[in-house]
Amino acid sequence: MTLSIHSAGREFAGEVRDIDLRRPMSQADVAAIEAGMDCYAVLIFRDQPISDDQQMTFTKNFGRIENAQGGTITKDDEYRLKDGMIDVSNLDKNGQPLDRNDRRRMFNLGNRLWHSDSSYRAVPAKYSLLSGRVVAAQGGNTEFADMRAAYDALEPQMRAVVEDLICEHSLIYSRGSMGFTELTEAERAMFKPVRQRLVRTHPVTGRKSLFLSSHIGAIVGWPIPEARDLIRDLIEHATQREFVYAHTWRQHDLVIWDNRQTMHRVRRFDESQPRDMRRTTVAGDRMTVEQTAAGQ
Ligand SMILES: [Fe+2]
């Protein structure tokens, strides 16, 4: 049977049916999913009880798995999952929910801010694939916002303002905006800001989108408060309900999103209960703008 893609209630979210992600993909399947991603930007696969290895094998159909280093304060010996898997759960190495004041939990709360995965890397991510192994009984939705539609809806004057702007992205900024500022020197060095264009063009469809993220803390050449005011304004614009799809997780859902065309955030849930979500990330293949010699 060939896979089929159906609208999932918002024009940029599709549901893929008639596919088993545990099995090897044909070239035609991979091409159909890529084409679906270019068209929709978020794809949902229901009832996919996959293992970590199966998730990584499936992910590699779309490119190289991104190196996770530099994206977390969790130390190597605290890590719960194998190399290549990103732990987006609320669990420690022993499968227990993290304590309220655990530094890792406080850092991870940054995922509740609208963001694009790895926008703080010089080469930002292509796709993220998130598998719901144990989902929250209530809450814990992941919301997605369509940055193409947000760009298209800008007033012409605002388009002219944003067109050539370069932003600085860092985990220091997103965590700092939540009051989490206690970073070590090594962490600060690891989270050194990178530059990204504010308006980017999709390499396949040629559509423009706003490359927004809570990791943005500055705009090159702008006073900081003015930059943050504009970014807040744009994020508010881009996350109006008409641009947002809220995904209510069922166990064994797998959701893929294109970080080049969307932002996302997770919503509140009962953190005394396990929520085991596992991500793989497909690395991007280009910078949106050259970095300076200093890496900024
Ligand atoms: Fe994320």
PDB file of C-alpha atoms and ligand atoms in Angstrom:
ATOM      1  CA  MET A   1       0.000   0.000   0.000  1.00  0.00           C
ATOM      2  CA  THR A   2       1.261   3.493  -0.738  1.00  0.00           C
ATOM      3  CA  LEU A   3       1.224   6.116   1.959  1.00  0.00           C
ATOM      4  CA  SER A   4      -1.314   8.902   1.798  1.00  0.00           C
ATOM      5  CA  ILE A   5      -1.354  12.370   3.390  1.00  0.00           C
ATOM      6  CA  HIS A   6      -4.489  14.044   4.722  1.00  0.00           C
ATOM      7  CA  SER A   7      -5.071  17.467   6.196  1.00  0.00           C
ATOM      8  CA  ALA A   8      -4.935  17.426  10.004  1.00  0.00           C
ATOM      9  CA  GLY A   9      -7.143  20.423  10.602  1.00  0.00           C
ATOM     10  CA  ARG A  10      -4.708  23.208   9.751  1.00  0.00           C
ATOM     11  CA  GLU A  11      -3.391  23.745   6.293  1.00  0.00           C
ATOM     12  CA  PHE A  12       0.232  23.270   7.360  1.00  0.00           C
ATOM     13  CA  ALA A  13      -0.307  20.029   9.364  1.00  0.00           C
ATOM     14  CA  GLY A  14      -0.853  16.740   7.575  1.00  0.00           C
ATOM     15  CA  GLU A  15      -1.485  13.204   8.787  1.00  0.00           C
ATOM     16  CA  VAL A  16       0.360  10.399   7.018  1.00  0.00           C
ATOM     17  CA  ARG A  17      -1.463   7.079   6.772  1.00  0.00           C
ATOM     18  CA  ASP A  18      -0.720   3.602   5.448  1.00  0.00           C
ATOM     19  CA  ILE A  19       2.905   3.479   6.526  1.00  0.00           C
ATOM     20  CA  ASP A  20       4.866   1.490   9.127  1.00  0.00           C
ATOM     21  CA  LEU A  21       7.951   3.401  10.246  1.00  0.00           C
ATOM     22  CA  ARG A  22       9.578   0.232  11.604  1.00  0.00           C
ATOM     23  CA  ARG A  23      10.071  -1.042   8.055  1.00  0.00           C
ATOM     24  CA  PRO A  24      12.637   0.119   5.513  1.00  0.00           C
ATOM     25  CA  MET A  25      11.329   2.973   3.373  1.00  0.00           C
ATOM     26  CA  SER A  26      11.250   2.807  -0.401  1.00  0.00           C
ATOM     27  CA  GLN A  27      12.679   5.772  -2.284  1.00  0.00           C
ATOM     28  CA  ALA A  28       9.141   6.622  -3.326  1.00  0.00           C
ATOM     29  CA  ASP A  29       8.007   6.720   0.337  1.00  0.00           C
ATOM     30  CA  VAL A  30      10.903   8.998   1.305  1.00  0.00           C
ATOM     31  CA  ALA A  31      10.215  11.296  -1.650  1.00  0.00           C
ATOM     32  CA  ALA A  32       6.503  11.436  -0.772  1.00  0.00           C
ATOM     33  CA  ILE A  33       7.284  12.359   2.855  1.00  0.00           C
ATOM     34  CA  GLU A  34       9.799  15.032   1.775  1.00  0.00           C
ATOM     35  CA  ALA A  35       7.248  16.465  -0.649  1.00  0.00           C
ATOM     36  CA  GLY A  36       4.640  16.378   2.130  1.00  0.00           C
ATOM     37  CA  MET A  37       7.024  18.216   4.458  1.00  0.00           C
ATOM     38  CA  ASP A  38       7.690  20.894   1.855  1.00  0.00           C
ATOM     39  CA  CYS A  39       3.969  21.361   1.336  1.00  0.00           C
ATOM     40  CA  TYR A  40       2.709  21.103   4.946  1.00  0.00           C
ATOM     41  CA  ALA A  41       5.772  21.640   7.250  1.00  0.00           C
ATOM     42  CA  VAL A  42       4.308  19.403  10.012  1.00  0.00           C
ATOM     43  CA  LEU A  43       3.450  15.723   9.478  1.00  0.00           C
ATOM     44  CA  ILE A  44       1.812  13.383  11.988  1.00  0.00           C
ATOM     45  CA  PHE A  45       2.196   9.615  11.992  1.00  0.00           C
ATOM     46  CA  ARG A  46      -0.196   7.817  14.387  1.00  0.00           C
ATOM     47  CA  ASP A  47       0.339   4.407  16.013  1.00  0.00           C
ATOM     48  CA  GLN A  48       4.078   4.025  15.393  1.00  0.00           C
ATOM     49  CA  PRO A  49       5.544   1.998  18.298  1.00  0.00           C
ATOM     50  CA  ILE A  50       9.185   2.369  17.256  1.00  0.00           C
ATOM     51  CA  SER A  51      12.452   1.707  19.079  1.00  0.00           C
ATOM     52  CA  ASP A  52      15.295   4.226  19.287  1.00  0.00           C
ATOM     53  CA  ASP A  53      17.210   2.366  16.597  1.00  0.00           C
ATOM     54  CA  GLN A  54      14.198   2.330  14.295  1.00  0.00           C
ATOM     55  CA  GLN A  55      13.669   6.047  14.874  1.00  0.00           C
ATOM     56  CA  MET A  56      17.302   6.799  13.998  1.00  0.00           C
ATOM     57  CA  THR A  57      17.175   4.597  10.891  1.00  0.00           C
ATOM     58  CA  PHE A  58      14.001   6.335   9.720  1.00  0.00           C
ATOM     59  CA  THR A  59      15.515   9.761  10.444  1.00  0.00           C
ATOM     60  CA  LYS A  60      18.576   9.090   8.284  1.00  0.00           C
ATOM     61  CA  ASN A  61      16.339   8.909   5.211  1.00  0.00           C
ATOM     62  CA  PHE A  62      16.178  12.706   5.358  1.00  0.00           C
ATOM     63  CA  GLY A  63      19.811  13.574   6.018  1.00  0.00           C
ATOM     64  CA  ARG A  64      22.527  13.345   8.643  1.00  0.00           C
ATOM     65  CA  ILE A  65      21.564  13.145  12.317  1.00  0.00           C
ATOM     66  CA  GLU A  66      22.613  16.383  14.004  1.00  0.00           C
ATOM     67  CA  ASN A  67      25.369  16.214  16.600  1.00  0.00           C
ATOM     68  CA  ALA A  68      23.637  17.038  19.885  1.00  0.00           C
ATOM     69  CA  GLN A  69      26.667  18.626  21.535  1.00  0.00           C
ATOM     70  CA  GLY A  70      26.319  22.208  22.600  1.00  0.00           C
ATOM     71  CA  GLY A  71      22.562  22.104  23.081  1.00  0.00           C
ATOM     72  CA  THR A  72      22.174  21.109  26.723  1.00  0.00           C
ATOM     73  CA  ILE A  73      23.592  21.461  30.218  1.00  0.00           C
ATOM     74  CA  THR A  74      23.020  17.746  30.930  1.00  0.00           C
ATOM     75  CA  LYS A  75      26.393  16.090  31.473  1.00  0.00           C
ATOM     76  CA  ASP A  76      27.417  13.003  29.502  1.00  0.00           C
ATOM     77  CA  ASP A  77      27.198  10.714  32.542  1.00  0.00           C
ATOM     78  CA  GLU A  78      23.683  11.992  33.336  1.00  0.00           C
ATOM     79  CA  TYR A  79      22.366  11.197  29.879  1.00  0.00           C
ATOM     80  CA  ARG A  80      19.486   8.700  29.686  1.00  0.00           C
ATOM     81  CA  LEU A  81      19.499   7.863  25.968  1.00  0.00           C
ATOM     82  CA  LYS A  82      22.040   6.664  23.441  1.00  0.00           C
ATOM     83  CA  ASP A  83      24.032   8.910  21.130  1.00  0.00           C
ATOM     84  CA  GLY A  84      21.877  10.387  18.390  1.00  0.00           C
ATOM     85  CA  MET A  85      18.715  10.497  20.540  1.00  0.00           C
ATOM     86  CA  ILE A  86      17.677  13.788  22.148  1.00  0.00           C
ATOM     87  CA  ASP A  87      15.937  13.377  25.484  1.00  0.00           C
ATOM     88  CA  VAL A  88      12.951  15.724  25.662  1.00  0.00           C
ATOM     89  CA  SER A  89      11.434  13.882  28.621  1.00  0.00           C
ATOM     90  CA  ASN A  90      11.121  15.091  32.213  1.00  0.00           C
ATOM     91  CA  LEU A  91      13.137  12.093  33.439  1.00  0.00           C
ATOM     92  CA  ASP A  92      16.544  11.439  34.956  1.00  0.00           C
ATOM     93  CA  LYS A  93      18.827   8.560  34.044  1.00  0.00           C
ATOM     94  CA  ASN A  94      16.834   6.207  36.292  1.00  0.00           C
ATOM     95  CA  GLY A  95      13.515   7.084  34.703  1.00  0.00           C
ATOM     96  CA  GLN A  96      12.349   9.267  37.606  1.00  0.00           C
ATOM     97  CA  PRO A  97      10.834  12.724  37.068  1.00  0.00           C
ATOM     98  CA  LEU A  98      13.431  15.451  37.732  1.00  0.00           C
ATOM     99  CA  ASP A  99      13.101  17.391  40.985  1.00  0.00           C
ATOM    100  CA  ARG A 100      11.451  20.774  40.816  1.00  0.00           C
ATOM    101  CA  ASN A 101      14.710  22.616  41.462  1.00  0.00           C
ATOM    102  CA  ASP A 102      16.883  20.392  39.304  1.00  0.00           C
ATOM    103  CA  ARG A 103      18.999  22.591  37.057  1.00  0.00           C
ATOM    104  CA  ARG A 104      18.250  20.370  34.050  1.00  0.00           C
ATOM    105  CA  ARG A 105      14.504  20.754  34.596  1.00  0.00           C
ATOM    106  CA  MET A 106      14.769  24.530  34.851  1.00  0.00           C
ATOM    107  CA  PHE A 107      16.865  24.640  31.694  1.00  0.00           C
ATOM    108  CA  ASN A 108      14.381  22.385  29.856  1.00  0.00           C
ATOM    109  CA  LEU A 109      11.498  24.692  30.793  1.00  0.00           C
ATOM    110  CA  GLY A 110      12.856  26.867  27.993  1.00  0.00           C
ATOM    111  CA  ASN A 111      11.098  24.458  25.603  1.00  0.00           C
ATOM    112  CA  ARG A 112       7.846  26.137  26.628  1.00  0.00           C
ATOM    113  CA  LEU A 113       8.946  29.256  24.775  1.00  0.00           C
ATOM    114  CA  TRP A 114       8.297  29.473  21.041  1.00  0.00           C
ATOM    115  CA  HIS A 115      11.452  28.389  19.247  1.00  0.00           C
ATOM    116  CA  SER A 116      12.991  26.666  16.257  1.00  0.00           C
ATOM    117  CA  ASP A 117      15.245  23.734  17.205  1.00  0.00           C
ATOM    118  CA  SER A 118      18.965  24.449  16.945  1.00  0.00           C
ATOM    119  CA  SER A 119      18.500  28.010  15.703  1.00  0.00           C
ATOM    120  CA  TYR A 120      21.416  28.672  18.087  1.00  0.00           C
ATOM    121  CA  ARG A 121      23.716  26.635  15.836  1.00  0.00           C
ATOM    122  CA  ALA A 122      25.568  28.241  12.926  1.00  0.00           C
ATOM    123  CA  VAL A 123      23.984  25.590  10.701  1.00  0.00           C
ATOM    124  CA  PRO A 124      20.441  25.328  12.056  1.00  0.00           C
ATOM    125  CA  ALA A 125      18.441  22.079  11.930  1.00  0.00           C
ATOM    126  CA  LYS A 126      16.330  20.795   9.055  1.00  0.00           C
ATOM    127  CA  TYR A 127      13.718  18.441  10.553  1.00  0.00           C
ATOM    128  CA  SER A 128      12.922  17.342  14.095  1.00  0.00           C
ATOM    129  CA  LEU A 129      11.204  13.984  14.653  1.00  0.00           C
ATOM    130  CA  LEU A 130       9.501  13.552  18.027  1.00  0.00           C
ATOM    131  CA  SER A 131       8.211  10.200  19.221  1.00  0.00           C
ATOM    132  CA  GLY A 132       5.718  10.046  22.079  1.00  0.00           C
ATOM    133  CA  ARG A 133       6.700   6.959  24.088  1.00  0.00           C
ATOM    134  CA  VAL A 134       4.847   7.940  27.280  1.00  0.00           C
ATOM    135  CA  VAL A 135       2.582  10.940  26.833  1.00  0.00           C
ATOM    136  CA  ALA A 136       1.059  13.220  29.458  1.00  0.00           C
ATOM    137  CA  ALA A 137      -2.455  12.248  30.564  1.00  0.00           C
ATOM    138  CA  GLN A 138      -3.402  15.908  30.370  1.00  0.00           C
ATOM    139  CA  GLY A 139      -1.664  18.865  28.772  1.00  0.00           C
ATOM    140  CA  GLY A 140       1.776  18.626  27.217  1.00  0.00           C
ATOM    141  CA  ASN A 141       0.488  19.565  23.773  1.00  0.00           C
ATOM    142  CA  THR A 142       3.075  20.650  21.252  1.00  0.00           C
ATOM    143  CA  GLU A 143       2.011  23.747  19.361  1.00  0.00           C
ATOM    144  CA  PHE A 144       3.347  24.672  15.942  1.00  0.00           C
ATOM    145  CA  ALA A 145       3.245  28.012  14.170  1.00  0.00           C
ATOM    146  CA  ASP A 146       3.598  28.428  10.418  1.00  0.00           C
ATOM    147  CA  MET A 147       6.327  30.974   9.732  1.00  0.00           C
ATOM    148  CA  ARG A 148       5.534  31.117   5.992  1.00  0.00           C
ATOM    149  CA  ALA A 149       1.975  32.228   6.635  1.00  0.00           C
ATOM    150  CA  ALA A 150       3.271  34.680   9.259  1.00  0.00           C
ATOM    151  CA  TYR A 151       5.661  36.186   6.719  1.00  0.00           C
ATOM    152  CA  ASP A 152       2.972  36.362   4.032  1.00  0.00           C
ATOM    153  CA  ALA A 153       0.657  38.210   6.426  1.00  0.00           C
ATOM    154  CA  LEU A 154       3.151  40.989   7.254  1.00  0.00           C
ATOM    155  CA  GLU A 155       2.281  44.503   6.142  1.00  0.00           C
ATOM    156  CA  PRO A 156       4.524  45.651   3.255  1.00  0.00           C
ATOM    157  CA  GLN A 157       6.189  48.249   5.499  1.00  0.00           C
ATOM    158  CA  MET A 158       7.114  45.577   8.042  1.00  0.00           C
ATOM    159  CA  ARG A 159       8.397  43.266   5.307  1.00  0.00           C
ATOM    160  CA  ALA A 160      10.747  46.031   4.238  1.00  0.00           C
ATOM    161  CA  VAL A 161      11.975  46.457   7.840  1.00  0.00           C
ATOM    162  CA  VAL A 162      12.722  42.765   8.429  1.00  0.00           C
ATOM    163  CA  GLU A 163      13.926  41.717   4.968  1.00  0.00           C
ATOM    164  CA  ASP A 164      17.689  41.978   5.508  1.00  0.00           C
ATOM    165  CA  LEU A 165      17.980  41.883   9.292  1.00  0.00           C
ATOM    166  CA  ILE A 166      20.463  39.549  10.971  1.00  0.00           C
ATOM    167  CA  CYS A 167      19.660  38.233  14.460  1.00  0.00           C
ATOM    168  CA  GLU A 168      21.842  36.729  17.152  1.00  0.00           C
ATOM    169  CA  HIS A 169      20.572  33.449  18.619  1.00  0.00           C
ATOM    170  CA  SER A 170      21.760  31.744  21.798  1.00  0.00           C
ATOM    171  CA  LEU A 171      20.449  29.478  24.543  1.00  0.00           C
ATOM    172  CA  ILE A 172      21.783  32.168  26.896  1.00  0.00           C
ATOM    173  CA  TYR A 173      19.053  34.519  25.621  1.00  0.00           C
ATOM    174  CA  SER A 174      16.105  32.082  25.758  1.00  0.00           C
ATOM    175  CA  ARG A 175      17.037  30.797  29.219  1.00  0.00           C
ATOM    176  CA  GLY A 176      17.897  34.287  30.397  1.00  0.00           C
ATOM    177  CA  SER A 177      14.422  35.499  29.433  1.00  0.00           C
ATOM    178  CA  MET A 178      13.027  32.969  31.951  1.00  0.00           C
ATOM    179  CA  GLY A 179      15.396  34.109  34.670  1.00  0.00           C
ATOM    180  CA  PHE A 180      17.706  31.132  34.290  1.00  0.00           C
ATOM    181  CA  THR A 181      21.049  32.874  34.231  1.00  0.00           C
ATOM    182  CA  GLU A 182      23.262  30.645  36.359  1.00  0.00           C
ATOM    183  CA  LEU A 183      25.535  29.280  33.687  1.00  0.00           C
ATOM    184  CA  THR A 184      29.143  28.231  34.110  1.00  0.00           C
ATOM    185  CA  GLU A 185      31.927  29.805  32.067  1.00  0.00           C
ATOM    186  CA  ALA A 186      32.140  26.610  30.008  1.00  0.00           C
ATOM    187  CA  GLU A 187      28.395  26.712  29.306  1.00  0.00           C
ATOM    188  CA  ARG A 188      28.571  30.368  28.286  1.00  0.00           C
ATOM    189  CA  ALA A 189      31.382  29.559  25.883  1.00  0.00           C
ATOM    190  CA  MET A 190      29.394  26.620  24.491  1.00  0.00           C
ATOM    191  CA  PHE A 191      26.290  28.799  24.006  1.00  0.00           C
ATOM    192  CA  LYS A 192      28.104  31.626  22.217  1.00  0.00           C
ATOM    193  CA  PRO A 193      25.602  33.481  19.975  1.00  0.00           C
ATOM    194  CA  VAL A 194      25.373  32.738  16.253  1.00  0.00           C
ATOM    195  CA  ARG A 195      23.931  34.849  13.449  1.00  0.00           C
ATOM    196  CA  GLN A 196      20.822  34.007  11.423  1.00  0.00           C
ATOM    197  CA  ARG A 197      18.853  35.881   8.804  1.00  0.00           C
ATOM    198  CA  LEU A 198      15.416  36.944  10.046  1.00  0.00           C
ATOM    199  CA  VAL A 199      13.830  36.199   6.674  1.00  0.00           C
ATOM    200  CA  ARG A 200      14.864  32.956   5.058  1.00  0.00           C
ATOM    201  CA  THR A 201      13.925  31.258   1.818  1.00  0.00           C
ATOM    202  CA  HIS A 202      13.058  27.563   1.644  1.00  0.00           C
ATOM    203  CA  PRO A 203      15.615  25.765  -0.558  1.00  0.00           C
ATOM    204  CA  VAL A 204      12.996  23.651  -2.366  1.00  0.00           C
ATOM    205  CA  THR A 205       9.799  25.697  -2.543  1.00  0.00           C
ATOM    206  CA  GLY A 206      11.398  29.151  -2.614  1.00  0.00           C
ATOM    207  CA  ARG A 207       8.844  30.368  -0.060  1.00  0.00           C
ATOM    208  CA  LYS A 208       9.984  33.004   2.378  1.00  0.00           C
ATOM    209  CA  SER A 209       9.434  32.638   6.114  1.00  0.00           C
ATOM    210  CA  LEU A 210      10.262  34.414   9.346  1.00  0.00           C
ATOM    211  CA  PHE A 211      13.115  32.704  11.159  1.00  0.00           C
ATOM    212  CA  LEU A 212      11.953  33.549  14.657  1.00  0.00           C
ATOM    213  CA  SER A 213      12.927  31.897  17.916  1.00  0.00           C
ATOM    214  CA  SER A 214      13.079  32.751  21.603  1.00  0.00           C
ATOM    215  CA  HIS A 215      16.807  32.169  21.256  1.00  0.00           C
ATOM    216  CA  ILE A 216      17.048  35.598  19.611  1.00  0.00           C
ATOM    217  CA  GLY A 217      18.540  38.243  21.906  1.00  0.00           C
ATOM    218  CA  ALA A 218      19.891  40.853  19.524  1.00  0.00           C
ATOM    219  CA  ILE A 219      19.703  42.236  16.005  1.00  0.00           C
ATOM    220  CA  VAL A 220      23.017  43.224  14.425  1.00  0.00           C
ATOM    221  CA  GLY A 221      23.366  47.019  14.445  1.00  0.00           C
ATOM    222  CA  TRP A 222      20.288  47.654  16.607  1.00  0.00           C
ATOM    223  CA  PRO A 223      20.077  48.775  20.242  1.00  0.00           C
ATOM    224  CA  ILE A 224      19.117  45.740  22.338  1.00  0.00           C
ATOM    225  CA  PRO A 225      15.770  47.015  23.718  1.00  0.00           C
ATOM    226  CA  GLU A 226      14.657  48.046  20.227  1.00  0.00           C
ATOM    227  CA  ALA A 227      15.660  44.637  18.870  1.00  0.00           C
ATOM    228  CA  ARG A 228      13.805  42.769  21.597  1.00  0.00           C
ATOM    229  CA  ASP A 229      10.731  44.917  21.136  1.00  0.00           C
ATOM    230  CA  LEU A 230      10.623  44.057  17.422  1.00  0.00           C
ATOM    231  CA  ILE A 231      11.208  40.343  18.032  1.00  0.00           C
ATOM    232  CA  ARG A 232       8.434  40.220  20.670  1.00  0.00           C
ATOM    233  CA  ASP A 233       6.119  41.979  18.285  1.00  0.00           C
ATOM    234  CA  LEU A 234       6.927  39.563  15.466  1.00  0.00           C
ATOM    235  CA  ILE A 235       6.546  36.480  17.684  1.00  0.00           C
ATOM    236  CA  GLU A 236       3.185  37.786  18.858  1.00  0.00           C
ATOM    237  CA  HIS A 237       2.143  38.291  15.241  1.00  0.00           C
ATOM    238  CA  ALA A 238       3.442  34.888  14.105  1.00  0.00           C
ATOM    239  CA  THR A 239       1.750  32.901  16.861  1.00  0.00           C
ATOM    240  CA  GLN A 240      -1.780  34.215  16.432  1.00  0.00           C
ATOM    241  CA  ARG A 241      -4.252  31.345  16.533  1.00  0.00           C
ATOM    242  CA  GLU A 242      -4.789  31.381  12.790  1.00  0.00           C
ATOM    243  CA  PHE A 243      -1.154  30.356  12.239  1.00  0.00           C
ATOM    244  CA  VAL A 244      -1.054  27.673  14.975  1.00  0.00           C
ATOM    245  CA  TYR A 245      -1.715  23.931  15.063  1.00  0.00           C
ATOM    246  CA  ALA A 246      -1.876  22.348  18.558  1.00  0.00           C
ATOM    247  CA  HIS A 247      -0.959  18.674  18.603  1.00  0.00           C
ATOM    248  CA  THR A 248      -2.603  16.566  21.303  1.00  0.00           C
ATOM    249  CA  TRP A 249      -0.322  13.583  21.790  1.00  0.00           C
ATOM    250  CA  ARG A 250      -1.397   9.958  21.742  1.00  0.00           C
ATOM    251  CA  GLN A 251       1.058   7.281  22.731  1.00  0.00           C
ATOM    252  CA  HIS A 252       3.224   6.214  19.760  1.00  0.00           C
ATOM    253  CA  ASP A 253       2.573   9.322  17.709  1.00  0.00           C
ATOM    254  CA  LEU A 254       5.565  10.483  15.738  1.00  0.00           C
ATOM    255  CA  VAL A 255       5.535  14.087  14.555  1.00  0.00           C
ATOM    256  CA  ILE A 256       8.008  15.605  12.092  1.00  0.00           C
ATOM    257  CA  TRP A 257       8.382  19.331  11.676  1.00  0.00           C
ATOM    258  CA  ASP A 258      10.515  21.499   9.444  1.00  0.00           C
ATOM    259  CA  ASN A 259      12.461  23.912  11.660  1.00  0.00           C
ATOM    260  CA  ARG A 260      13.120  26.084   8.620  1.00  0.00           C
ATOM    261  CA  GLN A 261       9.418  26.910   8.269  1.00  0.00           C
ATOM    262  CA  THR A 262       7.887  26.592  11.747  1.00  0.00           C
ATOM    263  CA  MET A 263       8.290  27.445  15.414  1.00  0.00           C
ATOM    264  CA  HIS A 264       6.981  25.237  18.205  1.00  0.00           C
ATOM    265  CA  ARG A 265       6.579  25.058  21.968  1.00  0.00           C
ATOM    266  CA  VAL A 266       5.386  22.531  24.537  1.00  0.00           C
ATOM    267  CA  ARG A 267       2.585  23.362  26.973  1.00  0.00           C
ATOM    268  CA  ARG A 268       2.298  22.659  30.701  1.00  0.00           C
ATOM    269  CA  PHE A 269       1.637  19.176  32.051  1.00  0.00           C
ATOM    270  CA  ASP A 270       1.796  17.314  35.370  1.00  0.00           C
ATOM    271  CA  GLU A 271       5.524  16.920  35.908  1.00  0.00           C
ATOM    272  CA  SER A 272       5.158  14.456  38.772  1.00  0.00           C
ATOM    273  CA  GLN A 273       4.273  11.888  36.093  1.00  0.00           C
ATOM    274  CA  PRO A 274       6.687  10.556  33.461  1.00  0.00           C
ATOM    275  CA  ARG A 275       6.447  12.114  30.013  1.00  0.00           C
ATOM    276  CA  ASP A 276       8.894  10.260  27.793  1.00  0.00           C
ATOM    277  CA  MET A 277       9.393  12.046  24.491  1.00  0.00           C
ATOM    278  CA  ARG A 278      12.370  11.233  22.277  1.00  0.00           C
ATOM    279  CA  ARG A 279      13.655  13.380  19.472  1.00  0.00           C
ATOM    280  CA  THR A 280      15.965  12.875  16.557  1.00  0.00           C
ATOM    281  CA  THR A 281      17.132  15.860  14.546  1.00  0.00           C
ATOM    282  CA  VAL A 282      18.119  16.060  10.902  1.00  0.00           C
ATOM    283  CA  ALA A 283      21.032  18.466  10.494  1.00  0.00           C
ATOM    284  CA  GLY A 284      20.671  21.413   8.149  1.00  0.00           C
ATOM    285  CA  ASP A 285      23.016  21.751   5.204  1.00  0.00           C
ATOM    286  CA  ARG A 286      23.768  25.476   5.154  1.00  0.00           C
ATOM    287  CA  MET A 287      24.098  28.633   7.218  1.00  0.00           C
ATOM    288  CA  THR A 288      21.490  31.359   6.685  1.00  0.00           C
ATOM    289  CA  VAL A 289      24.292  33.954   6.776  1.00  0.00           C
ATOM    290  CA  GLU A 290      28.063  33.909   7.139  1.00  0.00           C
ATOM    291  CA  GLN A 291      29.334  34.043  10.696  1.00  0.00           C
ATOM    292  CA  THR A 292      32.023  36.560  11.626  1.00  0.00           C
ATOM    293  CA  ALA A 293      35.571  35.443  12.289  1.00  0.00           C
ATOM    294  CA  ALA A 294      34.822  35.347  16.003  1.00  0.00           C
ATOM    295  CA  GLY A 295      32.024  32.870  15.368  1.00  0.00           C
ATOM    296  CA  GLN A 296      29.423  35.513  15.973  1.00  0.00           C
TER     297      GLN A 296
HETATM  298 FE    FE B   1      12.093  22.162  20.441  1.00  0.00          FE
END
